[in-house]
mmCIF file of C-alpha atoms in Angstrom:
data_model
loop_
_atom_site.group_PDB
_atom_site.id
_atom_site.type_symbol
_atom_site.label_atom_id
_atom_site.label_comp_id
_atom_site.label_asym_id
_atom_site.label_seq_id
_atom_site.Cartn_x
_atom_site.Cartn_y
_atom_site.Cartn_z
ATOM 1 C CA GLU A 7 0.000 0.000 0.000
ATOM 2 C CA THR A 8 1.511 3.320 -1.096
ATOM 3 C CA GLY A 9 1.382 6.055 1.493
ATOM 4 C CA VAL A 10 0.987 9.787 1.007
ATOM 5 C CA THR A 11 3.577 11.196 -1.387
ATOM 6 C CA GLN A 12 4.453 14.853 -1.873
ATOM 7 C CA SER A 13 6.485 16.683 -4.493
ATOM 8 C CA PRO A 14 8.836 18.377 -4.690
ATOM 9 C CA THR A 15 10.710 17.650 -1.458
ATOM 10 C CA HIS A 16 12.462 21.017 -1.443
ATOM 11 C CA LEU A 17 11.782 24.286 -3.234
ATOM 12 C CA ILE A 18 13.383 27.733 -3.210
ATOM 13 C CA LYS A 19 11.415 30.752 -4.391
ATOM 14 C CA THR A 20 11.691 34.521 -4.139
ATOM 15 C CA ARG A 21 9.187 36.972 -2.730
ATOM 16 C CA GLY A 22 6.247 37.686 -5.006
ATOM 17 C CA GLN A 23 6.518 34.439 -6.938
ATOM 18 C CA GLN A 24 3.874 31.729 -7.096
ATOM 19 C CA VAL A 25 4.284 28.067 -6.142
ATOM 20 C CA THR A 26 2.356 24.816 -6.643
ATOM 21 C CA LEU A 27 2.864 21.865 -4.326
ATOM 22 C CA ARG A 28 1.500 18.406 -5.117
ATOM 23 C CA CYS A 29 0.181 15.524 -3.044
ATOM 24 C CA SER A 30 -0.910 11.981 -3.899
ATOM 25 C CA SER A 31 -3.242 10.543 -1.315
ATOM 26 C CA GLN A 32 -2.989 7.062 0.149
ATOM 27 C CA SER A 33 -4.904 4.396 -1.753
ATOM 28 C CA GLY A 34 -8.563 4.318 -0.668
ATOM 29 C CA HIS A 35 -8.477 7.825 0.815
ATOM 30 C CA ASN A 36 -10.836 10.487 -0.546
ATOM 31 C CA THR A 37 -9.942 13.344 1.802
ATOM 32 C CA VAL A 38 -6.820 15.503 1.690
ATOM 33 C CA SER A 39 -5.811 18.149 4.228
ATOM 34 C CA TRP A 40 -2.942 20.629 3.970
ATOM 35 C CA TYR A 41 -0.928 21.992 6.891
ATOM 36 C CA GLN A 42 1.850 24.541 7.315
ATOM 37 C CA GLN A 43 4.540 23.722 9.873
ATOM 38 C CA ALA A 44 6.916 26.501 10.893
ATOM 39 C CA LEU A 45 10.201 25.598 12.573
ATOM 40 C CA GLY A 46 9.663 24.509 16.167
ATOM 41 C CA GLN A 47 5.872 24.545 15.880
ATOM 42 C CA GLY A 48 3.089 22.073 15.366
ATOM 43 C CA PRO A 49 1.336 21.867 11.993
ATOM 44 C CA GLN A 50 -1.313 24.551 11.323
ATOM 45 C CA PHE A 51 -4.402 23.638 9.281
ATOM 46 C CA ILE A 52 -4.699 25.399 5.911
ATOM 47 C CA PHE A 53 -7.684 23.640 4.303
ATOM 48 C CA GLN A 54 -9.244 20.280 3.541
ATOM 49 C CA TYR A 55 -10.632 18.808 0.327
ATOM 50 C CA TYR A 56 -13.244 16.052 0.268
ATOM 51 C CA ARG A 57 -14.474 14.591 -3.017
ATOM 52 C CA GLU A 58 -13.030 17.530 -4.977
ATOM 53 C CA GLU A 59 -14.712 20.228 -2.863
ATOM 54 C CA GLU A 60 -13.192 22.449 -0.177
ATOM 55 C CA ASN A 61 -14.426 21.117 3.170
ATOM 56 C CA GLY A 62 -13.121 23.565 5.726
ATOM 57 C CA ARG A 63 -10.454 26.248 5.860
ATOM 58 C CA GLY A 64 -8.097 27.521 8.529
ATOM 59 C CA ASN A 65 -6.916 31.070 9.169
ATOM 60 C CA PHE A 66 -4.938 31.552 5.958
ATOM 61 C CA PRO A 67 -5.367 34.348 3.383
ATOM 62 C CA PRO A 68 -7.012 33.749 -0.030
ATOM 63 C CA ARG A 69 -3.629 33.659 -1.766
ATOM 64 C CA PHE A 70 -3.482 30.090 -0.400
ATOM 65 C CA SER A 71 -5.705 28.024 -2.670
ATOM 66 C CA GLY A 72 -6.099 24.402 -3.580
ATOM 67 C CA LEU A 73 -7.556 21.775 -5.833
ATOM 68 C CA GLN A 74 -8.491 18.139 -5.568
ATOM 69 C CA PHE A 75 -8.647 15.948 -8.652
ATOM 70 C CA PRO A 76 -10.936 12.984 -9.477
ATOM 71 C CA ASN A 77 -8.199 10.552 -8.376
ATOM 72 C CA TYR A 78 -8.152 12.445 -5.026
ATOM 73 C CA SER A 79 -4.668 13.833 -5.500
ATOM 74 C CA SER A 80 -4.373 17.486 -4.571
ATOM 75 C CA GLU A 81 -2.469 20.704 -5.185
ATOM 76 C CA LEU A 82 -1.690 23.617 -2.892
ATOM 77 C CA ASN A 83 -1.096 26.930 -4.669
ATOM 78 C CA VAL A 84 0.383 29.977 -2.979
ATOM 79 C CA ASN A 85 0.471 33.330 -4.781
ATOM 80 C CA ALA A 86 2.498 36.450 -3.991
ATOM 81 C CA LEU A 87 4.923 34.568 -1.766
ATOM 82 C CA GLU A 88 6.099 36.289 1.408
ATOM 83 C CA LEU A 89 9.147 35.585 3.563
ATOM 84 C CA ASP A 90 6.874 34.218 6.325
ATOM 85 C CA ASP A 91 5.629 31.527 3.940
ATOM 86 C CA SER A 92 8.923 29.688 4.468
ATOM 87 C CA ALA A 93 7.883 26.448 6.165
ATOM 88 C CA LEU A 94 7.326 22.725 5.784
ATOM 89 C CA TYR A 95 4.046 22.102 3.946
ATOM 90 C CA LEU A 96 2.425 18.832 4.900
ATOM 91 C CA CYS A 97 -0.317 16.941 3.139
ATOM 92 C CA ALA A 98 -2.423 14.365 4.981
ATOM 93 C CA SER A 99 -5.023 11.978 3.620
ATOM 94 C CA SER A 100 -7.818 10.040 5.294
ATOM 95 C CA GLN A 101 -10.609 7.628 4.357
ATOM 96 C CA SER A 102 -13.174 10.326 5.141
ATOM 97 C CA PRO A 103 -13.109 13.782 6.797
ATOM 98 C CA ASN A 104 -13.429 12.449 10.366
ATOM 99 C CA GLN A 105 -11.056 9.486 10.074
ATOM 100 C CA PRO A 106 -7.406 9.595 11.263
ATOM 101 C CA GLN A 107 -5.130 11.552 8.958
ATOM 102 C CA HIS A 108 -1.891 10.093 7.596
ATOM 103 C CA PHE A 109 0.861 12.486 6.579
ATOM 104 C CA GLY A 110 3.378 12.675 3.784
ATOM 105 C CA ASP A 111 6.952 13.806 4.408
ATOM 106 C CA GLY A 112 6.229 17.346 3.281
ATOM 107 C CA THR A 113 7.684 19.967 0.958
ATOM 108 C CA ARG A 114 10.264 22.300 2.485
ATOM 109 C CA LEU A 115 9.611 25.748 0.962
ATOM 110 C CA SER A 116 12.210 28.485 1.380
ATOM 111 C CA ILE A 117 11.487 32.068 0.356
ATOM 112 C CA LEU A 118 14.450 34.359 -0.322
ATOM 113 C CA GLY T 23 -8.191 30.010 18.122
ATOM 114 C CA GLN T 24 -7.994 26.652 19.823
ATOM 115 C CA GLN T 25 -4.635 25.698 21.262
ATOM 116 C CA LEU T 26 -3.298 22.528 22.754
ATOM 117 C CA ASN T 27 -0.755 22.788 25.529
ATOM 118 C CA GLN T 28 2.165 20.419 25.690
ATOM 119 C CA SER T 29 4.945 20.847 28.204
ATOM 120 C CA PRO T 30 7.782 20.711 28.829
ATOM 121 C CA GLN T 31 9.206 21.537 25.406
ATOM 122 C CA SER T 32 11.955 18.915 25.831
ATOM 123 C CA MET T 33 12.408 15.760 27.895
ATOM 124 C CA PHE T 34 15.593 13.816 28.539
ATOM 125 C CA ILE T 35 15.393 10.241 29.808
ATOM 126 C CA GLN T 36 17.650 7.216 30.240
ATOM 127 C CA GLU T 37 17.179 4.172 28.020
ATOM 128 C CA GLY T 38 14.849 1.717 29.745
ATOM 129 C CA GLU T 39 12.912 4.396 31.640
ATOM 130 C CA ASP T 40 9.216 5.091 31.238
ATOM 131 C CA VAL T 41 8.027 8.550 30.207
ATOM 132 C CA SER T 42 4.617 10.214 30.280
ATOM 133 C CA MET T 43 3.467 13.229 28.271
ATOM 134 C CA ASN T 44 0.350 15.301 28.838
ATOM 135 C CA CYS T 45 -1.716 17.416 26.510
ATOM 136 C CA THR T 46 -4.395 19.834 27.672
ATOM 137 C CA SER T 47 -6.892 22.079 25.972
ATOM 138 C CA SER T 48 -9.391 24.765 26.877
ATOM 139 C CA SER T 49 -11.799 23.225 24.352
ATOM 140 C CA ILE T 50 -13.476 19.857 24.053
ATOM 141 C CA PHE T 51 -12.343 17.436 21.372
ATOM 142 C CA ASN T 52 -14.171 14.395 20.027
ATOM 143 C CA THR T 53 -11.003 12.606 18.964
ATOM 144 C CA TRP T 54 -7.458 12.745 20.316
ATOM 145 C CA LEU T 55 -4.460 11.584 18.315
ATOM 146 C CA TRP T 56 -0.771 11.232 19.051
ATOM 147 C CA TYR T 57 1.857 11.597 16.328
ATOM 148 C CA LYS T 58 5.647 11.227 16.269
ATOM 149 C CA GLN T 59 7.818 13.236 13.891
ATOM 150 C CA GLU T 60 11.467 12.562 13.093
ATOM 151 C CA PRO T 61 13.824 14.926 11.229
ATOM 152 C CA GLY T 62 13.027 15.230 7.536
ATOM 153 C CA GLU T 63 9.796 13.282 7.828
ATOM 154 C CA GLY T 64 6.118 13.955 8.299
ATOM 155 C CA PRO T 65 4.216 13.098 11.485
ATOM 156 C CA VAL T 66 3.444 9.393 11.893
ATOM 157 C CA LEU T 67 0.210 8.391 13.612
ATOM 158 C CA LEU T 68 0.870 6.451 16.829
ATOM 159 C CA ILE T 69 -2.524 6.152 18.515
ATOM 160 C CA ALA T 70 -6.059 7.457 17.905
ATOM 161 C CA LEU T 71 -8.632 7.770 20.727
ATOM 162 C CA TYR T 72 -12.358 8.162 20.093
ATOM 163 C CA LYS T 73 -14.199 8.010 23.425
ATOM 164 C CA ALA T 74 -13.804 9.829 26.739
ATOM 165 C CA GLY T 75 -12.004 7.547 29.182
ATOM 166 C CA GLU T 76 -10.673 5.280 26.431
ATOM 167 C CA LEU T 77 -7.294 3.673 27.125
ATOM 168 C CA THR T 78 -5.484 2.288 24.082
ATOM 169 C CA SER T 79 -2.118 0.596 23.652
ATOM 170 C CA ASN T 80 0.176 0.179 20.683
ATOM 171 C CA GLY T 81 3.161 -1.933 21.722
ATOM 172 C CA ARG T 82 5.085 -0.006 24.395
ATOM 173 C CA LEU T 83 2.840 3.039 23.914
ATOM 174 C CA THR T 84 -0.321 3.649 25.915
ATOM 175 C CA ALA T 85 -2.586 6.670 25.555
ATOM 176 C CA GLN T 86 -5.746 7.794 27.302
ATOM 177 C CA PHE T 87 -8.579 10.136 26.327
ATOM 178 C CA GLY T 88 -9.394 12.257 29.384
ATOM 179 C CA ILE T 89 -12.905 12.009 30.803
ATOM 180 C CA THR T 90 -13.396 15.786 30.493
ATOM 181 C CA ARG T 91 -12.521 15.456 26.770
ATOM 182 C CA LYS T 92 -10.070 18.329 27.288
ATOM 183 C CA ASP T 93 -6.915 16.310 27.850
ATOM 184 C CA SER T 94 -4.953 13.220 26.905
ATOM 185 C CA PHE T 95 -1.737 11.547 27.938
ATOM 186 C CA LEU T 96 0.782 9.301 26.213
ATOM 187 C CA ASN T 97 3.014 6.886 28.084
ATOM 188 C CA ILE T 98 6.074 5.180 26.621
ATOM 189 C CA SER T 99 7.387 2.255 28.613
ATOM 190 C CA ALA T 100 10.936 0.838 28.596
ATOM 191 C CA SER T 101 12.241 3.531 26.255
ATOM 192 C CA ILE T 102 14.776 2.697 23.545
ATOM 193 C CA PRO T 103 17.028 4.979 21.453
ATOM 194 C CA SER T 104 14.660 4.881 18.454
ATOM 195 C CA ASP T 105 11.961 6.562 20.559
ATOM 196 C CA VAL T 106 13.828 9.830 19.960
ATOM 197 C CA GLY T 107 11.687 12.357 18.116
ATOM 198 C CA ILE T 108 9.043 15.032 18.526
ATOM 199 C CA TYR T 109 5.718 13.879 19.955
ATOM 200 C CA PHE T 110 2.627 15.863 19.006
ATOM 201 C CA CYS T 111 -0.856 15.603 20.385
ATOM 202 C CA ALA T 112 -3.714 16.618 18.105
ATOM 203 C CA GLY T 113 -7.412 17.123 18.707
ATOM 204 C CA GLN T 114 -10.246 16.800 16.240
ATOM 205 C CA SER T 115 -13.351 18.702 17.256
ATOM 206 C CA GLY T 116 -15.994 17.576 14.812
ATOM 207 C CA SER T 117 -16.846 16.013 11.531
ATOM 208 C CA GLY T 118 -17.163 17.404 8.057
ATOM 209 C CA ALA T 119 -15.875 20.964 7.890
ATOM 210 C CA ASN T 120 -14.821 20.813 11.550
ATOM 211 C CA SER T 121 -12.642 17.756 11.071
ATOM 212 C CA LYS T 122 -9.386 19.713 11.016
ATOM 213 C CA LEU T 123 -6.636 18.684 13.420
ATOM 214 C CA THR T 124 -5.426 21.163 16.033
ATOM 215 C CA PHE T 125 -1.864 20.368 17.123
ATOM 216 C CA GLY T 126 0.191 21.116 20.196
ATOM 217 C CA LYS T 127 3.719 22.502 19.822
ATOM 218 C CA GLY T 128 5.242 19.110 20.467
ATOM 219 C CA ILE T 129 7.633 17.608 23.009
ATOM 220 C CA THR T 130 11.153 16.697 21.890
ATOM 221 C CA LEU T 131 12.200 13.428 23.508
ATOM 222 C CA SER T 132 15.859 12.512 23.921
ATOM 223 C CA VAL T 133 16.902 9.044 25.134
ATOM 224 C CA ARG T 134 20.370 8.561 26.613
ATOM 225 C CA PRO T 135 21.806 5.064 25.947
#
């Protein structure tokens, strides 16, 4: 059984640029959640997608957006990157919105 | 917003010792989860708890869902060097749009051989 996979593993961008991060959910999982983890902190919820629809959003500005595809894979898009966006971005999938979430190894995003 | 409290930030124990970690919240959660994160990796689910008072074990790990639904603890018995990592508690307050996880700041565990 393949777990949650994320790409790329590392990314360097400059302020003002746009970035797309990708996530493949675990087999049999239809729900994907995205989290931002700053250094020394716990993950912070960005949003969740369930059956291709947004199913809840945390306290992040609209320049953070996402998509979920028919195969339940997902993208996180961030526009107008700011220095504070430097973090580990984690994707988690689950069998349904209220089932335990299983995480990928994340994308380390650095903004210069 | 909701916050989970985990303290201390770091714990240092001797190999073979038991260790217990607490997590408290000002809000009620319907599900408590414990994750472990190692450098360069994402959090790995250790134990999930679904009912107030529930006590669940996974090998040397035991966790309990507090009866007030505002706290949980994780116990690791007979620690070994590979127990090193950051331990996060997470609460899930609802279903559907409220099914997000709220995490604590984590406890970094060091095990001296």
